[in-house]
């Protein structure tokens, strides 16, 4: 009988504690010395150096930051490198921590290389004529992918300095995972980095 009585008392105490807790707000709290902004800095520093594997360390839910060039032209890689080389970021708000989530506002500045389409086209036409003349051809070999890629890349390099700087402010959301703050990948973040809307592929 004593055992049953002890169990009964334990149940009453548990019920009393539960009743006292009614109306209270429960939350998840993270105790860590790591600052959310250190993950933002680590991610963007890896990004600027094109260390995409290093970027993954700072991404939540085991996401992977990988930029693939499906065009088959080196121009795409050259334009990406130009944008990342000129990319600057600044954390412009004190990070807000709410349990296992955090957020801060980041300003991202980068050269708008995609805004050079007309300038590239004009320069490309000039370089095509020069190529035909220099190689004593009757017409430009537009069906030669290697030649086209070479000339259009030269055209981009010739006008790259004309790219105006774009600036955007985004909210970077983070989750506390694996003992550190990690960034949630969003379309807003990807667009701020690349300057173009990208599609997420599994």
GROMACS .gro file of N, CA, C and O in nm, residues 11-76:
model
  264
   11UNK      N    1   0.176   1.160  -0.828
   11UNK     CA    2   0.082   1.202  -0.932
   11UNK      C    3   0.017   1.334  -0.897
   11UNK      O    4  -0.003   1.420  -0.982
   12UNK      N    5  -0.017   1.352  -0.767
   12UNK     CA    6  -0.079   1.477  -0.723
   12UNK      C    7   0.017   1.593  -0.741
   12UNK      O    8  -0.020   1.700  -0.787
   13UNK      N    9   0.142   1.570  -0.701
   13UNK     CA   10   0.245   1.675  -0.714
   13UNK      C   11   0.263   1.713  -0.860
   13UNK      O   12   0.270   1.831  -0.897
   14UNK      N   13   0.270   1.610  -0.946
   14UNK     CA   14   0.287   1.635  -1.090
   14UNK      C   15   0.171   1.716  -1.144
   14UNK      O   16   0.187   1.809  -1.223
   15UNK      N   17   0.049   1.681  -1.099
   15UNK     CA   18  -0.070   1.752  -1.144
   15UNK      C   19  -0.068   1.896  -1.095
   15UNK      O   20  -0.106   1.988  -1.167
   16UNK      N   21  -0.023   1.916  -0.972
   16UNK     CA   22  -0.018   2.050  -0.914
   16UNK      C   23   0.080   2.138  -0.990
   16UNK      O   24   0.054   2.254  -1.020
   17UNK      N   25   0.195   2.079  -1.021
   17UNK     CA   26   0.297   2.152  -1.097
   17UNK      C   27   0.243   2.189  -1.234
   17UNK      O   28   0.262   2.300  -1.284
   18UNK      N   29   0.171   2.094  -1.295
   18UNK     CA   30   0.116   2.117  -1.428
   18UNK      C   31   0.012   2.229  -1.423
   18UNK      O   32   0.010   2.317  -1.509
   19UNK      N   33  -0.072   2.228  -1.318
   19UNK     CA   34  -0.173   2.333  -1.306
   19UNK      C   35  -0.110   2.471  -1.287
   19UNK      O   36  -0.159   2.571  -1.339
   20UNK      N   37  -0.003   2.473  -1.211
   20UNK     CA   38   0.065   2.601  -1.188
   20UNK      C   39   0.127   2.654  -1.317
   20UNK      O   40   0.149   2.774  -1.332
   21UNK      N   41   0.158   2.562  -1.408
   21UNK     CA   42   0.224   2.601  -1.531
   21UNK      C   43   0.126   2.649  -1.637
   21UNK      O   44   0.165   2.707  -1.737
   22UNK      N   45  -0.002   2.622  -1.615
   22UNK     CA   46  -0.102   2.662  -1.713
   22UNK      C   47  -0.099   2.814  -1.729
   22UNK      O   48  -0.101   2.888  -1.631
   23UNK      N   49  -0.096   2.859  -1.854
   23UNK     CA   50  -0.093   3.001  -1.879
   23UNK      C   51   0.048   3.056  -1.893
   23UNK      O   52   0.067   3.168  -1.937
   24UNK      N   53   0.147   2.976  -1.857
   24UNK     CA   54   0.285   3.018  -1.875
   24UNK      C   55   0.330   2.988  -2.017
   24UNK      O   56   0.280   2.895  -2.080
   25UNK      N   57   0.423   3.064  -2.067
   25UNK     CA   58   0.474   3.043  -2.202
   25UNK      C   59   0.605   2.967  -2.196
   25UNK      O   60   0.697   3.004  -2.124
   26UNK      N   61   0.609   2.856  -2.269
   26UNK     CA   62   0.729   2.775  -2.273
   26UNK      C   63   0.805   2.806  -2.402
   26UNK      O   64   0.744   2.831  -2.507
   27UNK      N   65   0.935   2.803  -2.397
   27UNK     CA   66   1.014   2.828  -2.516
   27UNK      C   67   1.145   2.753  -2.510
   27UNK      O   68   1.183   2.701  -2.406
   28UNK      N   69   1.211   2.745  -2.625
   28UNK     CA   70   1.341   2.680  -2.631
   28UNK      C   71   1.447   2.788  -2.624
   28UNK      O   72   1.443   2.886  -2.700
   29UNK      N   73   1.540   2.772  -2.533
   29UNK     CA   74   1.644   2.873  -2.517
   29UNK      C   75   1.780   2.810  -2.542
   29UNK      O   76   1.806   2.695  -2.505
   30UNK      N   77   1.863   2.884  -2.608
   30UNK     CA   78   1.996   2.835  -2.644
   30UNK      C   79   2.100   2.906  -2.559
   30UNK      O   80   2.101   3.029  -2.551
   31UNK      N   81   2.184   2.829  -2.496
   31UNK     CA   82   2.293   2.886  -2.418
   31UNK      C   83   2.423   2.859  -2.492
   31UNK      O   84   2.469   2.746  -2.503
   32UNK      N   85   2.480   2.963  -2.549
   32UNK     CA   86   2.602   2.946  -2.629
   32UNK      C   87   2.680   3.077  -2.631
   32UNK      O   88   2.623   3.185  -2.617
   33UNK      N   89   2.808   3.063  -2.649
   33UNK     CA   90   2.894   3.181  -2.661
   33UNK      C   91   2.905   3.228  -2.806
   33UNK      O   92   2.962   3.333  -2.834
   34UNK      N   93   2.853   3.146  -2.898
   34UNK     CA   94   2.862   3.181  -3.039
   34UNK      C   95   2.761   3.288  -3.074
   34UNK      O   96   2.644   3.283  -3.033
   35UNK      N   97   2.805   3.383  -3.153
   35UNK     CA   98   2.718   3.493  -3.196
   35UNK      C   99   2.664   3.466  -3.335
   35UNK      O  100   2.737   3.419  -3.423
   36UNK      N  101   2.537   3.497  -3.359
   36UNK     CA  102   2.478   3.475  -3.491
   36UNK      C  103   2.556   3.545  -3.603
   36UNK      O  104   2.574   3.491  -3.712
   37UNK      N  105   2.606   3.665  -3.574
   37UNK     CA  106   2.677   3.741  -3.678
   37UNK      C  107   2.807   3.675  -3.722
   37UNK      O  108   2.854   3.698  -3.834
   38UNK      N  109   2.863   3.589  -3.636
   38UNK     CA  110   2.988   3.521  -3.675
   38UNK      C  111   2.962   3.423  -3.789
   38UNK      O  112   3.048   3.400  -3.874
   39UNK      N  113   2.842   3.364  -3.791
   39UNK     CA  114   2.807   3.272  -3.899
   39UNK      C  115   2.781   3.348  -4.028
   39UNK      O  116   2.815   3.301  -4.137
   40UNK      N  117   2.720   3.466  -4.017
   40UNK     CA  118   2.695   3.549  -4.136
   40UNK      C  119   2.828   3.590  -4.196
   40UNK      O  120   2.849   3.581  -4.319
   41UNK      N  121   2.921   3.634  -4.112
   41UNK     CA  122   3.054   3.673  -4.159
   41UNK      C  123   3.128   3.556  -4.221
   41UNK      O  124   3.187   3.570  -4.329
   42UNK      N  125   3.123   3.441  -4.156
   42UNK     CA  126   3.192   3.323  -4.209
   42UNK      C  127   3.137   3.283  -4.344
   42UNK      O  128   3.214   3.250  -4.437
   43UNK      N  129   3.005   3.286  -4.358
   43UNK     CA  130   2.942   3.248  -4.485
   43UNK      C  131   2.982   3.341  -4.598
   43UNK      O  132   3.026   3.297  -4.705
   44UNK      N  133   2.969   3.472  -4.575
   44UNK     CA  134   2.998   3.567  -4.682
   44UNK      C  135   3.147   3.571  -4.717
   44UNK      O  136   3.183   3.592  -4.833
   45UNK      N  137   3.233   3.549  -4.620
   45UNK     CA  138   3.377   3.546  -4.648
   45UNK      C  139   3.412   3.425  -4.736
   45UNK      O  140   3.493   3.436  -4.829
   46UNK      N  141   3.350   3.311  -4.709
   46UNK     CA  142   3.371   3.193  -4.793
   46UNK      C  143   3.316   3.218  -4.933
   46UNK      O  144   3.375   3.179  -5.034
   47UNK      N  145   3.201   3.284  -4.938
   47UNK     CA  146   3.137   3.314  -5.066
   47UNK      C  147   3.226   3.401  -5.153
   47UNK      O  148   3.245   3.375  -5.272
   48UNK      N  149   3.281   3.508  -5.094
   48UNK     CA  150   3.365   3.600  -5.169
   48UNK      C  151   3.490   3.531  -5.225
   48UNK      O  152   3.539   3.568  -5.331
   49UNK      N  153   3.540   3.433  -5.154
   49UNK     CA  154   3.659   3.361  -5.200
   49UNK      C  155   3.622   3.240  -5.287
   49UNK      O  156   3.708   3.160  -5.322
   50UNK      N  157   3.491   3.228  -5.319
   50UNK     CA  158   3.439   3.118  -5.400
   50UNK      C  159   3.467   2.981  -5.337
   50UNK      O  160   3.484   2.882  -5.407
   51UNK      N  161   3.472   2.979  -5.205
   51UNK     CA  162   3.488   2.854  -5.131
   51UNK      C  163   3.348   2.803  -5.097
   51UNK      O  164   3.302   2.814  -4.984
   52UNK      N  165   3.280   2.747  -5.197
   52UNK     CA  166   3.142   2.707  -5.178
   52UNK      C  167   3.127   2.591  -5.080
   52UNK      O  168   3.026   2.580  -5.011
   53UNK      N  169   3.228   2.506  -5.074
   53UNK     CA  170   3.225   2.396  -4.978
   53UNK      C  171   3.229   2.452  -4.836
   53UNK      O  172   3.162   2.404  -4.746
   54UNK      N  173   3.310   2.556  -4.817
   54UNK     CA  174   3.317   2.622  -4.686
   54UNK      C  175   3.186   2.688  -4.649
   54UNK      O  176   3.150   2.695  -4.530
   55UNK      N  177   3.112   2.735  -4.750
   55UNK     CA  178   2.981   2.798  -4.724
   55UNK      C  179   2.886   2.700  -4.657
   55UNK      O  180   2.805   2.739  -4.572
   56UNK      N  181   2.895   2.573  -4.696
   56UNK     CA  182   2.802   2.473  -4.646
   56UNK      C  183   2.804   2.460  -4.494
   56UNK      O  184   2.705   2.425  -4.431
   57UNK      N  185   2.918   2.487  -4.434
   57UNK     CA  186   2.932   2.478  -4.288
   57UNK      C  187   2.835   2.571  -4.216
   57UNK      O  188   2.793   2.543  -4.103
   58UNK      N  189   2.798   2.678  -4.283
   58UNK     CA  190   2.714   2.781  -4.219
   58UNK      C  191   2.568   2.772  -4.261
   58UNK      O  192   2.489   2.861  -4.228
   59UNK      N  193   2.530   2.667  -4.334
   59UNK     CA  194   2.393   2.655  -4.383
   59UNK      C  195   2.312   2.555  -4.302
   59UNK      O  196   2.360   2.447  -4.267
   60UNK      N  197   2.187   2.592  -4.273
   60UNK     CA  198   2.099   2.508  -4.192
   60UNK      C  199   2.044   2.392  -4.274
   60UNK      O  200   2.042   2.394  -4.397
   61UNK      N  201   1.998   2.290  -4.203
   61UNK     CA  202   1.929   2.175  -4.261
   61UNK      C  203   2.014   2.102  -4.364
   61UNK      O  204   1.962   2.049  -4.464
   62UNK      N  205   2.144   2.103  -4.344
   62UNK     CA  206   2.239   2.031  -4.432
   62UNK      C  207   2.228   2.075  -4.578
   62UNK      O  208   2.249   1.997  -4.670
   63UNK      N  209   2.192   2.201  -4.597
   63UNK     CA  210   2.183   2.255  -4.733
   63UNK      C  211   2.324   2.268  -4.792
   63UNK      O  212   2.423   2.275  -4.719
   64UNK      N  213   2.330   2.269  -4.923
   64UNK     CA  214   2.459   2.281  -4.990
   64UNK      C  215   2.454   2.398  -5.087
   64UNK      O  216   2.360   2.409  -5.168
   65UNK      N  217   2.552   2.485  -5.078
   65UNK     CA  218   2.557   2.602  -5.166
   65UNK      C  219   2.646   2.568  -5.285
   65UNK      O  220   2.768   2.563  -5.274
   66UNK      N  221   2.583   2.544  -5.397
   66UNK     CA  222   2.656   2.504  -5.516
   66UNK      C  223   2.603   2.580  -5.636
   66UNK      O  224   2.482   2.583  -5.660
   67UNK      N  225   2.691   2.645  -5.707
   67UNK     CA  226   2.651   2.719  -5.826
   67UNK      C  227   2.701   2.643  -5.948
   67UNK      O  228   2.821   2.622  -5.965
   68UNK      N  229   2.608   2.600  -6.030
   68UNK     CA  230   2.644   2.522  -6.148
   68UNK      C  231   2.624   2.604  -6.275
   68UNK      O  232   2.526   2.676  -6.289
   69UNK      N  233   2.717   2.590  -6.366
   69UNK     CA  234   2.710   2.659  -6.494
   69UNK      C  235   2.656   2.561  -6.598
   69UNK      O  236   2.727   2.473  -6.645
   70UNK      N  237   2.528   2.577  -6.631
   70UNK     CA  238   2.465   2.487  -6.728
   70UNK      C  239   2.473   2.541  -6.870
   70UNK      O  240   2.426   2.477  -6.963
   71UNK      N  241   2.529   2.660  -6.887
   71UNK     CA  242   2.529   2.722  -7.019
   71UNK      C  243   2.629   2.659  -7.116
   71UNK      O  244   2.611   2.664  -7.237
   72UNK      N  245   2.736   2.604  -7.061
   72UNK     CA  246   2.840   2.549  -7.147
   72UNK      C  247   2.937   2.655  -7.193
   72UNK      O  248   3.030   2.628  -7.269
   73UNK      N  249   2.920   2.779  -7.146
   73UNK     CA  250   3.008   2.889  -7.184
   73UNK      C  251   3.085   2.939  -7.062
   73UNK      O  252   3.028   2.954  -6.953
   74UNK      N  253   3.213   2.965  -7.083
   74UNK     CA  254   3.297   3.015  -6.974
   74UNK      C  255   3.254   3.153  -6.930
   74UNK      O  256   3.283   3.195  -6.818
   75UNK      N  257   3.183   3.225  -7.016
   75UNK     CA  258   3.137   3.360  -6.984
   75UNK      C  259   3.060   3.362  -6.854
   75UNK      O  260   3.076   3.454  -6.773
   76UNK      N  261   2.976   3.263  -6.831
   76UNK     CA  262   2.895   3.258  -6.709
   76UNK      C  263   2.984   3.254  -6.585
   76UNK      O  264   2.957   3.322  -6.486
   0.00000   0.00000   0.00000
